[in-house]
Structures are given as C-alpha cells and as structure tokens.
C-alpha cells in the first residue's frame, strides 16, 4: 500500500511531444468577459453551442479545426485554490494537459489538487476510467506533491479497505510496511501480552473479537532530535460492543481506524521529508466486537496509568484504548503529543463532517495549527477543554466513567477523558475527526479522507525544519 503508484497522473514535459499537449486555460469568473472578447468567432460559437456558463469547477473542451481538443476552458474562482483543477482528472478525456507558464508559481498547489482528484479506490473493482495526466513544468516541486499524495492515498486506502480485509493484524502489516520503507523500528504487543505488559484497557476492549488486539509502536529518527509522539485510534470495526449500534450507525464503522490512518499518514510525511524529529507512533488496534468474552456495560477496568474506568457504554471504546496509549506516550515526556481519533458523533454535530474538532492544553500550538489549517485549505476548529464538564465523567465506583450519561458536550467530555491520561506539562493536541467524505466534492471522492493532515504537517515543518 505504501508503494501505491501515484505518478501516472503526472508526466514530465520532456516525455511528450508538443502536439500531444492540451492547454488548460484557467479563466477566473470576474475575468470571463475580457477573455471572451479575445476569442475568435469559431470559439464563441462553440461556447454558445455548448451552452457553457462559467462557474467554478466547470470546463469546456475547445476543439481545433480537425475536431481534436485544442485547449480546455476551466472556470475558476477568483482566488485559485487547492481544489481549482481537482474536478478535471476524472472528467476530461484521458490525455496530457498543460498549465500555461503564468501559473507555474502555483503549480504545487494545483498539482496536489489534481492528484487528489485522480484518486480511485480500486482494490475490488476496476476503475471506471483512467485519470487524465498533468504535465509537470518543474520536476523539483513534484517531490513535495508526490510525498503529500503518497501520504493521503495511504490514509484513504487504509480507511476505504473493508474491515474484513483491515483487521488489527492487517493494520499492523500496513504500519510495518511503512516503517520498513523508512528504516524505522517497529514493535508490537499482541493479545494476552497486553495484560502482562500493562495495557489492560487496550486488551479489554479488543477481547471480544476473534482478531486479537494489538499495540503498534513505530520509532524513527535521531535520538537527539525533539521527540514528537503521534497516537491514532485504531478501531478496525466498531460494532458498539454490547451497547450495539443501529444498522445505520454501524454501516460506516470500517472507518473507525481513521485516526490510526492519519497517524500513519503523518508519519509518512514526516519521514519522507526527513524532518529533524524523533518520532514515535502508537496505535492501539482493536475490533470492538460482541462475543462471550466481550466487555460489559457496568464493568470497571484498570488502565495503564492506574486510573480505574467504569464502562458506562461499550460504544465509547475509543477513549478507553487511547487512555493506555496516551499514558504510555506521556512516560517519555515528548515535546508534543498529537492524537487523531474518530471519537464522537457529537464532534460531527458540532463541526460537521469536514472540519476536525481540535482540542489542546497548549494554546500557542492550537493557534499555530489553526493558522496553518486556513492557509492549507484544511480547516480545523478548536473546541474548549472546559474543566467544569469533568463533573460529567465522574463515577461513583471508579476514577472516571467513559460515558457522561448526558446528551450534551459529548466531544468535550471525550476530550476531557483523554486529557486525564496525558501528563499536564506536555503540550498535547487531540483531533476528533470524521475521516470520511459522505458526499463527493471536487478532489474529495466519497470514502476515506485525510482531514487536518496537511495543516499539522505544515505546522511541524515550520516548527522543526529550521
Ligand atoms: N466511533 C464512534 C464515533 C463516531 C460515530 C465517529 C460516527 C464518527 C461518526 C465512537 O466509538 C462512538 O460510538 N462514540 C459514541 C460515544 C457515546 C456512546 C458516549 C457516540 O459518539 O455516540
Ligand atoms: Zn463506539
Ligand atoms: Zn469508535
């Protein structure tokens, strides 16, 4: 999966002859009238014949006298952004498309959008069509684009893979493949060993599945560099456990390892860019299932940190497994801990499907992440770690309850639960995200999606790549 080819949607200028090139003419809506005035009668008639009305994310194929495509008129917003070309690769005919040189400065952004729009999950079905190819004017920036595409394709592929083919073992193989590719160390703790090595919460949540729970652990980079630890929720399928989900609620739950996919995608970006970071990635990988060995509502469980947790709801499993991973991450006092998790439906009610809810105990970090998220067209939105709401996750018989029992502030109480397992002196950021496009948008096909990933990477790049 790590070596999935993303190159076919790009070709270098030197590899094709000029008569194969189709020019993309990016026309901003506010400049359309002026552009029309410069067109010959043939072209104007063609636009009328096609009833073309300029709008963002539209295009019109413009023929030459031989009836071949000479150029493509692409309707664009006044501010060109990442998505401006992303509708093209799967909609214009297969061929080689070129940007005119006045857009070369924005090449990286536009090419990334092109690559994201070219994605297809084709593991179980032949793709409906091949993606069109963008001509690369500048080989150097291709490396950055490829690195981002490789990471985002990995995230999407991991999430899109059905749970039958992406259990804890397969998620482990994917993590191992990534580690191997970048000569990182990989270790894992499997099944009963989680008990003897003191990861009781990961074990108990995963115990109900025939597919054993695991804790995946990747280490990479120079010991002398600042340590950053990534944690990802790796629930390969969330049935809800004994507090079983409805069929509609369960249908998408192959995506409940989306946090783990994000942690691996970010690790791929960091390692590929060779950032001067001592990286650690911790992924509790489990299946929240139902069987004679499943954990029960009302149980009280031990956690690695020593805090006891009453299980108010077996469907609030993500915070339970993350508690052990965050406690382990904290023992090494890294400079920063970032976790990604498809943690609550409540976060989706608050910020919708596209915007990850961000929580942090370190405001400077949250502010910087927000700034990058706006610049990168990858918005995240901060929500408060409102301490008085800790009342809501108190238990009468244990240190904490994994469920608040109220319908309010579900994303905040989940984040406060996680905060209890992070050493308070360590800057920590938590992303509660959807990791899935329910509806198709330009460059964002239906299915698994990286959200907030580019923003976090740019933040790390600015902070550490001095
Ligand atoms: N994986 C779900 C959260 C989820 C659901 C994320 C839908 C994105 C879309 C999580 O494990 C869960 O079931 N959370 C419960 C918690 C509740 C029982 C306290 C929820 O949000 O309803
Ligand atoms: Zn759940
Ligand atoms: Zn879940």
Short mmCIF file of C-alpha atoms and ligand atoms in Angstrom, two decimals:
data_model
loop_
_atom_site.label_atom_id
_atom_site.label_comp_id
_atom_site.label_asym_id
_atom_site.label_seq_id
_atom_site.Cartn_x
_atom_site.Cartn_y
_atom_site.Cartn_z
CA UNK A 1 0.00 0.00 0.00
CA UNK A 2 2.87 2.34 0.77
CA UNK A 3 4.24 1.95 -2.73
CA UNK A 4 0.95 2.61 -4.44
CA UNK A 5 1.69 4.41 -7.68
CA UNK A 6 0.52 7.98 -7.74
CA UNK A 7 2.79 9.08 -10.57
CA UNK A 8 0.59 8.07 -13.53
CA UNK A 9 -1.42 11.29 -13.20
CA UNK A 10 1.76 13.34 -13.87
CA UNK A 11 4.24 13.33 -16.74
CA UNK A 12 7.34 15.35 -17.30
CA UNK A 13 7.36 17.94 -20.09
CA UNK A 14 10.29 16.22 -21.83
CA UNK A 15 8.41 12.95 -22.25
CA UNK A 16 5.76 14.18 -24.64
CA UNK A 17 5.68 15.98 -27.96
CA UNK A 18 4.08 19.40 -28.21
CA UNK A 19 1.25 18.19 -30.47
CA UNK A 20 0.06 15.87 -27.69
CA UNK A 21 -0.29 18.75 -25.24
CA UNK A 22 -3.70 20.15 -24.39
CA UNK A 23 -3.59 23.58 -22.80
CA UNK A 24 -5.64 24.28 -19.69
CA UNK A 25 -6.94 27.83 -19.83
CA UNK A 26 -7.84 28.86 -16.31
CA UNK A 27 -10.39 31.63 -16.51
CA UNK A 28 -11.50 33.46 -13.38
CA UNK A 29 -15.17 34.33 -13.29
CA UNK A 30 -14.50 38.07 -12.92
CA UNK A 31 -12.23 37.95 -15.99
CA UNK A 32 -14.53 35.93 -18.25
CA UNK A 33 -15.95 38.91 -20.18
CA UNK A 34 -12.46 40.16 -21.01
CA UNK A 35 -11.42 36.65 -22.00
CA UNK A 36 -14.45 36.28 -24.30
CA UNK A 37 -13.53 39.49 -26.11
CA UNK A 38 -10.24 37.92 -27.15
CA UNK A 39 -11.82 34.79 -28.66
CA UNK A 40 -12.45 34.20 -32.37
CA UNK A 41 -15.90 33.61 -33.81
CA UNK A 42 -15.41 29.84 -34.01
CA UNK A 43 -14.71 29.62 -30.26
CA UNK A 44 -17.55 31.95 -29.30
CA UNK A 45 -19.97 29.89 -31.37
CA UNK A 46 -18.68 26.72 -29.79
CA UNK A 47 -19.33 28.06 -26.27
CA UNK A 48 -22.86 29.08 -27.30
CA UNK A 49 -23.50 25.68 -28.95
CA UNK A 50 -22.44 24.00 -25.70
CA UNK A 51 -24.50 26.44 -23.64
CA UNK A 52 -21.40 26.90 -21.48
CA UNK A 53 -21.98 29.09 -18.40
CA UNK A 54 -18.88 29.86 -16.42
CA UNK A 55 -18.84 28.62 -12.82
CA UNK A 56 -16.09 27.22 -10.59
CA UNK A 57 -15.44 23.51 -11.17
CA UNK A 58 -16.76 23.52 -14.74
CA UNK A 59 -14.90 23.16 -18.01
CA UNK A 60 -15.47 23.28 -21.74
CA UNK A 61 -13.40 21.28 -24.22
CA UNK A 62 -12.42 23.59 -27.09
CA UNK A 63 -11.76 21.82 -30.43
CA UNK A 64 -9.42 22.72 -33.26
CA UNK A 65 -10.38 22.58 -36.94
CA UNK A 66 -9.61 18.83 -37.02
CA UNK A 67 -12.12 18.19 -34.24
CA UNK A 68 -9.38 17.35 -31.71
CA UNK A 69 -9.16 19.05 -28.31
CA UNK A 70 -7.01 22.13 -28.67
CA UNK A 71 -7.49 23.55 -25.19
CA UNK A 72 -9.79 23.36 -22.20
CA UNK A 73 -11.54 26.36 -20.72
CA UNK A 74 -11.61 25.85 -16.93
CA UNK A 75 -13.92 28.00 -14.83
CA UNK A 76 -12.20 29.12 -11.62
CA UNK A 77 -12.94 31.14 -8.51
CA UNK A 78 -11.10 34.46 -8.36
CA UNK A 79 -8.75 33.00 -5.76
CA UNK A 80 -7.16 29.90 -7.19
CA UNK A 81 -7.02 27.22 -4.55
CA UNK A 82 -6.03 23.63 -3.99
CA UNK A 83 -9.28 22.36 -5.49
CA UNK A 84 -9.36 24.56 -8.62
CA UNK A 85 -8.27 21.76 -11.01
CA UNK A 86 -9.31 18.79 -8.91
CA UNK A 87 -12.53 18.08 -10.83
CA UNK A 88 -10.62 17.60 -14.09
CA UNK A 89 -8.57 14.36 -13.93
CA UNK A 90 -11.62 12.11 -13.80
CA UNK A 91 -13.81 14.24 -16.09
CA UNK A 92 -11.71 15.47 -19.01
CA UNK A 93 -10.76 12.86 -21.65
CA UNK A 94 -7.62 10.83 -20.99
CA UNK A 95 -4.70 12.88 -22.33
CA UNK A 96 -1.83 15.20 -21.42
CA UNK A 97 -2.80 18.58 -20.02
CA UNK A 98 -0.52 21.58 -19.51
CA UNK A 99 -0.77 24.73 -17.45
CA UNK A 100 0.36 27.95 -19.07
CA UNK A 101 3.57 29.31 -17.58
CA UNK A 102 1.88 32.17 -15.69
CA UNK A 103 0.51 29.56 -13.26
CA UNK A 104 3.81 27.84 -12.62
CA UNK A 105 4.22 29.56 -9.25
CA UNK A 106 1.04 27.92 -8.06
CA UNK A 107 1.94 24.62 -9.62
CA UNK A 108 2.44 22.74 -6.35
CA UNK A 109 -0.99 23.58 -5.00
CA UNK A 110 -2.80 22.95 -8.29
CA UNK A 111 -0.95 19.69 -8.94
CA UNK A 112 -1.75 18.40 -5.46
CA UNK A 113 -5.44 19.09 -6.14
CA UNK A 114 -5.11 17.28 -9.49
CA UNK A 115 -3.54 14.27 -7.78
CA UNK A 116 -6.21 14.21 -5.08
CA UNK A 117 -8.91 14.33 -7.77
CA UNK A 118 -7.27 11.43 -9.62
CA UNK A 119 -7.63 9.05 -6.63
CA UNK A 120 -9.73 5.93 -7.02
CA UNK A 121 -10.12 3.06 -4.57
CA UNK A 122 -9.71 0.17 -6.96
CA UNK A 123 -8.89 -2.81 -4.75
CA UNK A 124 -12.16 -4.62 -5.51
CA UNK A 125 -13.39 -3.10 -8.75
CA UNK A 126 -11.78 -1.99 -11.96
CA UNK A 127 -11.74 1.81 -12.07
CA UNK A 128 -14.43 3.24 -14.33
CA UNK A 129 -11.83 5.22 -16.24
CA UNK A 130 -8.18 6.21 -16.17
CA UNK A 131 -7.31 9.62 -14.78
CA UNK A 132 -6.04 12.30 -17.17
CA UNK A 133 -2.39 13.34 -16.88
CA UNK A 134 -0.98 16.72 -15.87
CA UNK A 135 2.29 17.83 -17.43
CA UNK A 136 4.93 18.74 -14.85
CA UNK A 137 6.68 22.00 -15.60
CA UNK A 138 9.01 21.75 -12.62
CA UNK A 139 10.43 18.40 -11.51
CA UNK A 140 11.58 19.74 -8.19
CA UNK A 141 8.19 20.55 -6.69
CA UNK A 142 6.94 17.14 -7.84
CA UNK A 143 8.74 15.57 -4.89
CA UNK A 144 6.66 17.54 -2.37
CA UNK A 145 3.46 16.85 -4.25
CA UNK A 146 4.25 13.14 -4.51
CA UNK A 147 5.09 12.95 -0.83
CA UNK A 148 1.73 14.52 0.10
CA UNK A 149 -0.18 12.34 -2.35
CA UNK A 150 1.50 9.19 -1.11
CA UNK A 151 0.51 10.03 2.49
CA UNK A 152 -3.07 11.00 1.63
CA UNK A 153 -3.57 7.99 -0.68
CA UNK A 154 -2.34 5.81 2.18
CA UNK A 155 -4.85 7.36 4.59
CA UNK A 156 -7.69 6.97 2.09
CA UNK A 157 -6.75 3.39 1.15
CA UNK A 158 -6.48 2.27 4.78
CA UNK A 159 -9.88 3.73 5.63
CA UNK A 160 -11.58 2.51 2.46
CA UNK A 161 -10.46 -1.07 2.97
CA UNK A 162 -13.39 -3.02 4.44
CA UNK A 163 -12.95 -4.30 7.99
CA UNK A 164 -12.78 -7.90 6.75
CA UNK A 165 -9.53 -7.02 4.98
CA UNK A 166 -8.34 -4.43 7.52
CA UNK A 167 -8.37 -6.01 10.97
CA UNK A 168 -5.79 -5.31 13.70
CA UNK A 169 -3.31 -7.69 12.00
CA UNK A 170 -3.66 -6.03 8.59
CA UNK A 171 -3.37 -2.57 10.15
CA UNK A 172 -0.19 -3.85 11.76
CA UNK A 173 1.13 -5.05 8.36
CA UNK A 174 0.46 -1.61 6.91
CA UNK A 175 2.33 0.04 9.80
CA UNK A 176 5.19 -2.44 9.37
CA UNK A 177 5.41 -1.75 5.64
CA UNK A 178 5.60 1.98 6.29
CA UNK A 179 8.25 1.51 8.99
CA UNK A 180 10.30 -0.74 6.72
CA UNK A 181 10.15 1.74 3.85
CA UNK A 182 11.76 4.43 6.02
CA UNK A 183 14.04 2.14 8.07
CA UNK A 184 12.04 2.86 11.22
CA UNK A 185 11.86 0.43 14.16
CA UNK A 186 8.61 -1.45 14.56
CA UNK A 187 7.45 -3.39 17.62
CA UNK A 188 4.05 -4.61 18.68
CA UNK A 189 2.33 -6.18 21.64
CA UNK A 190 -0.33 -8.74 20.74
CA UNK A 191 -3.27 -10.29 22.65
CA UNK A 192 -2.59 -11.62 26.19
CA UNK A 193 0.79 -9.98 26.23
CA UNK A 194 -1.06 -6.66 26.51
CA UNK A 195 -2.06 -7.77 30.02
CA UNK A 196 1.42 -8.75 31.15
CA UNK A 197 2.90 -5.58 29.62
CA UNK A 198 0.23 -3.47 31.36
CA UNK A 199 -2.02 -2.25 28.57
CA UNK A 200 -5.22 -3.51 30.22
CA UNK A 201 -7.63 -1.07 28.55
CA UNK A 202 -6.50 -1.98 25.02
CA UNK A 203 -6.81 -5.66 25.89
CA UNK A 204 -10.29 -5.46 27.45
CA UNK A 205 -11.85 -3.51 24.59
CA UNK A 206 -10.36 -5.86 21.99
CA UNK A 207 -11.03 -9.06 23.94
CA UNK A 208 -14.47 -9.70 22.41
CA UNK A 209 -13.09 -10.17 18.90
CA UNK A 210 -11.52 -13.31 17.47
CA UNK A 211 -8.96 -10.97 15.92
CA UNK A 212 -6.54 -10.20 18.74
CA UNK A 213 -5.98 -6.62 19.92
CA UNK A 214 -2.54 -5.09 19.40
CA UNK A 215 -0.50 -2.07 20.32
CA UNK A 216 1.60 -0.95 17.34
CA UNK A 217 4.71 1.08 18.02
CA UNK A 218 6.93 2.81 15.44
CA UNK A 219 10.11 4.70 16.31
CA UNK A 220 12.12 6.73 13.84
CA UNK A 221 14.75 9.44 13.74
CA UNK A 222 17.70 10.68 15.67
CA UNK A 223 17.62 10.34 19.47
CA UNK A 224 18.97 13.86 19.84
CA UNK A 225 16.08 15.47 17.97
CA UNK A 226 12.95 16.74 19.77
CA UNK A 227 10.50 13.94 20.39
CA UNK A 228 7.02 14.08 18.88
CA UNK A 229 4.60 11.23 19.56
CA UNK A 230 1.56 10.53 17.40
CA UNK A 231 -1.32 8.43 18.66
CA UNK A 232 -4.16 7.10 16.47
CA UNK A 233 -7.42 5.38 17.31
CA UNK A 234 -7.26 2.04 15.53
CA UNK A 235 -10.72 0.54 15.99
CA UNK A 236 -10.82 -1.60 12.86
CA UNK A 237 -14.53 -2.11 13.26
CA UNK A 238 -16.82 -0.54 15.83
CA UNK A 239 -19.98 -2.59 16.30
CA UNK A 240 -20.60 -0.65 19.51
CA UNK A 241 -19.98 -3.83 21.51
CA UNK A 242 -22.84 -4.98 23.76
CA UNK A 243 -24.22 -1.42 23.55
CA UNK A 244 -24.66 -2.32 19.90
CA UNK A 245 -25.05 0.33 17.22
CA UNK A 246 -28.05 0.58 14.91
CA UNK A 247 -27.53 -0.72 11.37
CA UNK A 248 -27.26 2.84 10.04
CA UNK A 249 -24.80 3.74 12.82
CA UNK A 250 -22.66 0.65 12.14
CA UNK A 251 -22.55 0.82 8.36
CA UNK A 252 -19.52 3.11 8.09
CA UNK A 253 -17.62 1.75 11.07
CA UNK A 254 -14.77 0.31 9.00
CA UNK A 255 -13.57 3.91 9.17
CA UNK A 256 -13.10 3.80 12.95
CA UNK A 257 -9.38 3.24 12.41
CA UNK A 258 -9.28 6.60 10.60
CA UNK A 259 -7.26 8.13 13.46
CA UNK A 260 -4.63 5.40 13.07
CA UNK A 261 -4.60 6.02 9.31
CA UNK A 262 -3.95 9.72 10.00
CA UNK A 263 -1.12 8.95 12.42
CA UNK A 264 0.49 6.70 9.76
CA UNK A 265 -0.10 9.27 7.01
CA UNK A 266 1.51 12.00 9.09
CA UNK A 267 4.41 9.68 9.93
CA UNK A 268 4.85 9.08 6.20
CA UNK A 269 5.03 12.84 5.56
CA UNK A 270 7.49 13.39 8.42
CA UNK A 271 9.79 10.54 7.43
CA UNK A 272 9.64 11.34 3.73
CA UNK A 273 10.61 14.96 4.41
CA UNK A 274 13.25 13.73 6.86
CA UNK A 275 12.10 16.26 9.46
CA UNK A 276 14.53 16.57 12.39
CA UNK A 277 12.13 14.91 14.79
CA UNK A 278 12.46 11.85 17.00
CA UNK A 279 9.17 10.30 16.02
CA UNK A 280 7.07 7.74 17.84
CA UNK A 281 3.73 6.42 16.62
CA UNK A 282 1.47 4.48 18.96
CA UNK A 283 -1.63 2.75 17.63
CA UNK A 284 -3.94 0.66 19.75
CA UNK A 285 -5.52 -1.60 17.10
CA UNK A 286 -8.66 -3.50 18.12
CA UNK A 287 -12.05 -4.58 16.94
CA UNK A 288 -14.96 -3.53 19.18
CA UNK A 289 -16.97 -6.71 18.89
CA UNK A 290 -19.57 -8.89 20.59
CA UNK A 291 -18.93 -12.40 21.92
CA UNK A 292 -18.76 -14.42 25.12
CA UNK A 293 -15.58 -12.56 26.02
CA UNK A 294 -16.79 -9.03 25.24
CA UNK A 295 -16.51 -6.36 27.96
CA UNK A 296 -19.79 -5.24 29.50
CA UNK A 297 -21.59 -2.05 30.44
CA UNK A 298 -21.06 -1.51 34.16
CA UNK A 299 -17.64 -3.18 34.25
CA UNK A 300 -14.80 -1.35 35.96
CA UNK A 301 -11.48 -1.72 34.20
CA UNK A 302 -7.88 -0.92 35.04
CA UNK A 303 -5.79 1.33 32.82
CA UNK A 304 -2.05 1.65 32.29
CA UNK A 305 -1.93 4.92 34.21
CA UNK A 306 -3.55 3.31 37.24
CA UNK A 307 -6.84 5.19 36.93
CA UNK A 308 -9.91 2.94 37.02
CA UNK A 309 -12.70 3.41 34.47
CA UNK A 310 -16.34 2.47 34.79
CA UNK A 311 -17.75 1.41 31.43
CA UNK A 312 -20.90 3.48 31.08
CA UNK A 313 -21.14 2.50 27.42
CA UNK A 314 -19.18 -0.11 25.47
CA UNK A 315 -19.58 2.08 22.37
CA UNK A 316 -17.36 4.77 23.92
CA UNK A 317 -14.42 2.40 23.30
CA UNK A 318 -12.06 4.80 21.53
CA UNK A 319 -11.26 6.87 24.61
CA UNK A 320 -10.68 3.66 26.59
CA UNK A 321 -7.99 2.26 24.26
CA UNK A 322 -6.46 5.71 23.73
CA UNK A 323 -6.08 6.11 27.51
CA UNK A 324 -3.36 3.44 27.60
CA UNK A 325 -1.60 4.79 24.52
CA UNK A 326 -1.62 8.38 25.82
CA UNK A 327 -0.34 7.24 29.24
CA UNK A 328 2.49 5.36 27.53
CA UNK A 329 3.26 8.36 25.27
CA UNK A 330 3.47 10.60 28.36
CA UNK A 331 6.03 8.43 30.15
CA UNK A 332 8.73 9.59 27.75
CA UNK A 333 7.88 13.32 28.14
CA UNK A 334 7.88 14.14 24.42
CA UNK A 335 7.84 17.76 23.32
CA UNK A 336 4.44 17.24 21.76
CA UNK A 337 1.73 14.57 21.66
CA UNK A 338 -0.83 14.63 18.84
CA UNK A 339 -3.70 12.17 18.70
CA UNK A 340 -6.20 11.58 15.91
CA UNK A 341 -9.47 9.76 16.53
CA UNK A 342 -12.90 9.20 15.02
CA UNK A 343 -14.01 9.60 18.61
CA UNK A 344 -17.51 11.01 18.85
CA UNK A 345 -20.66 11.58 16.84
CA UNK A 346 -21.03 14.76 18.92
CA UNK A 347 -17.96 16.33 17.26
CA UNK A 348 -19.68 15.78 13.92
CA UNK A 349 -22.80 17.50 15.16
CA UNK A 350 -20.64 20.45 16.29
CA UNK A 351 -18.33 20.97 13.27
CA UNK A 352 -19.91 18.75 10.61
CA UNK A 353 -18.19 16.08 8.57
CA UNK A 354 -15.40 18.16 7.02
CA UNK A 355 -13.87 20.05 9.95
CA UNK A 356 -11.95 18.15 12.63
CA UNK A 357 -12.63 19.39 16.15
CA UNK A 358 -9.30 20.29 17.77
CA UNK A 359 -8.62 20.32 21.50
CA UNK A 360 -5.36 21.35 23.14
CA UNK A 361 -3.85 22.07 26.53
CA UNK A 362 -1.34 24.39 24.79
CA UNK A 363 -2.87 27.50 23.25
CA UNK A 364 0.20 28.62 21.25
CA UNK A 365 0.19 25.25 19.46
CA UNK A 366 -3.57 25.38 18.82
CA UNK A 367 -3.29 28.94 17.41
CA UNK A 368 -0.47 27.94 15.07
CA UNK A 369 -2.36 24.85 13.89
CA UNK A 370 -5.45 26.93 13.18
CA UNK A 371 -3.38 29.41 11.14
CA UNK A 372 -1.84 26.61 9.06
CA UNK A 373 -5.20 24.93 8.57
CA UNK A 374 -6.58 28.10 6.97
CA UNK A 375 -3.53 28.53 4.73
CA UNK A 376 -3.61 24.92 3.59
CA UNK A 377 -7.35 24.70 2.76
CA UNK A 378 -7.51 22.07 5.50
CA UNK A 379 -9.56 23.72 8.22
CA UNK A 380 -9.61 22.54 11.84
CA UNK A 381 -11.59 24.25 14.60
CA UNK A 382 -10.72 24.48 18.24
CA UNK A 383 -13.19 23.45 20.94
CA UNK A 384 -12.70 24.04 24.66
CA UNK A 385 -11.32 21.65 27.27
CA UNK A 386 -13.90 23.13 29.64
CA UNK A 387 -12.78 21.81 33.03
CA UNK A 388 -16.15 22.15 34.86
CA UNK A 389 -17.55 19.48 32.50
CA UNK A 390 -15.22 16.94 34.14
CA UNK A 391 -18.08 16.57 36.61
CA UNK A 392 -19.97 14.80 33.84
CA UNK A 393 -17.49 11.94 33.57
CA UNK A 394 -17.23 11.22 37.29
CA UNK A 395 -18.07 7.74 38.50
CA UNK A 396 -19.31 6.68 41.92
CA UNK A 397 -17.29 3.49 41.91
CA UNK A 398 -14.25 4.31 39.73
CA UNK A 399 -11.95 7.24 38.97
CA UNK A 400 -13.75 8.03 35.71
CA UNK A 401 -16.73 6.95 33.62
CA UNK A 402 -16.23 6.51 29.87
CA UNK A 403 -19.72 7.92 29.23
CA UNK A 404 -21.19 11.15 30.50
CA UNK A 405 -24.79 9.99 30.51
CA UNK A 406 -25.99 13.37 29.19
CA UNK A 407 -26.65 14.19 25.53
CA UNK A 408 -24.63 17.42 25.80
CA UNK A 409 -20.98 18.31 25.10
CA UNK A 410 -20.08 14.77 24.00
CA UNK A 411 -16.94 15.80 22.11
CA UNK A 412 -15.71 17.89 25.06
CA UNK A 413 -16.30 15.22 27.68
CA UNK A 414 -14.49 12.68 25.47
CA UNK A 415 -11.54 15.08 25.13
CA UNK A 416 -11.52 15.71 28.91
CA UNK A 417 -11.45 11.96 29.44
CA UNK A 418 -8.35 11.71 27.22
CA UNK A 419 -6.75 14.70 28.97
CA UNK A 420 -6.83 12.77 32.26
CA UNK A 421 -4.26 10.36 30.80
CA UNK A 422 -1.83 12.96 29.41
CA UNK A 423 0.86 14.41 31.69
CA UNK A 424 -0.30 18.00 32.09
CA UNK A 425 3.11 19.57 31.43
CA UNK A 426 3.26 18.01 27.94
CA UNK A 427 1.73 20.02 25.08
CA UNK A 428 -1.00 17.83 23.64
CA UNK A 429 -3.40 18.19 20.72
CA UNK A 430 -6.40 15.97 20.12
CA UNK A 431 -8.30 15.81 16.81
CA UNK A 432 -11.79 14.35 16.79
CA UNK A 433 -12.48 13.79 13.10
CA UNK A 434 -14.77 12.16 10.55
CA UNK A 435 -12.05 10.79 8.23
CA UNK A 436 -14.68 10.16 5.56
CA UNK A 437 -16.41 12.06 2.77
CA UNK A 438 -20.07 11.12 2.84
CA UNK A 439 -20.68 13.18 -0.30
CA UNK A 440 -18.34 13.68 -3.21
CA UNK A 441 -16.73 17.13 -3.66
CA UNK A 442 -14.10 18.23 -6.19
CA UNK A 443 -10.88 16.40 -5.33
CA UNK A 444 -12.59 14.58 -2.47
CA UNK A 445 -14.21 11.36 -3.69
CA UNK A 446 -16.73 9.62 -1.48
CA UNK A 447 -14.92 7.50 1.11
CA UNK A 448 -11.91 7.72 3.40
CA UNK A 449 -10.32 11.14 3.69
CA UNK A 450 -7.34 12.82 5.34
CA UNK A 451 -8.56 15.78 7.38
CA UNK A 452 -6.26 18.25 9.11
CA UNK A 453 -3.25 16.22 8.00
CA UNK A 454 -1.67 18.82 5.69
CA UNK A 455 -2.25 21.51 8.32
CA UNK A 456 -0.48 19.51 11.03
CA UNK A 457 2.41 18.64 8.72
CA UNK A 458 2.98 22.29 7.74
CA UNK A 459 2.89 23.21 11.41
CA UNK A 460 5.56 20.59 12.22
CA UNK A 461 7.60 21.65 9.23
CA UNK A 462 7.57 25.28 10.37
CA UNK A 463 8.29 24.37 13.98
CA UNK A 464 11.09 21.86 13.45
CA UNK A 465 12.59 22.27 9.97
CA UNK A 466 14.76 25.26 10.87
N1 LIG B 1 -16.65 5.59 16.53
C1 LIG B 1 -17.67 6.21 17.26
C2 LIG B 1 -17.83 7.69 16.98
C3 LIG B 1 -18.26 8.12 15.60
C4 LIG B 1 -19.52 7.84 15.13
C5 LIG B 1 -17.41 8.91 14.85
C6 LIG B 1 -19.91 8.28 13.89
C7 LIG B 1 -17.80 9.37 13.63
C8 LIG B 1 -19.05 9.05 13.14
C9 LIG B 1 -17.41 6.09 18.75
O1 LIG B 1 -16.73 4.97 19.19
C10 LIG B 1 -18.75 6.10 19.43
O2 LIG B 1 -19.51 5.21 19.18
N2 LIG B 1 -19.00 7.12 20.23
C11 LIG B 1 -20.23 7.29 20.90
C12 LIG B 1 -19.92 7.66 22.33
C13 LIG B 1 -21.09 7.63 23.26
C14 LIG B 1 -21.55 6.21 23.46
C15 LIG B 1 -20.67 8.23 24.57
C16 LIG B 1 -21.01 8.41 20.20
O3 LIG B 1 -20.40 9.39 19.78
O4 LIG B 1 -22.22 8.27 20.07
ZN1 LIG B 2 -18.02 3.30 19.56
ZN1 LIG B 3 -15.47 4.08 17.79
#
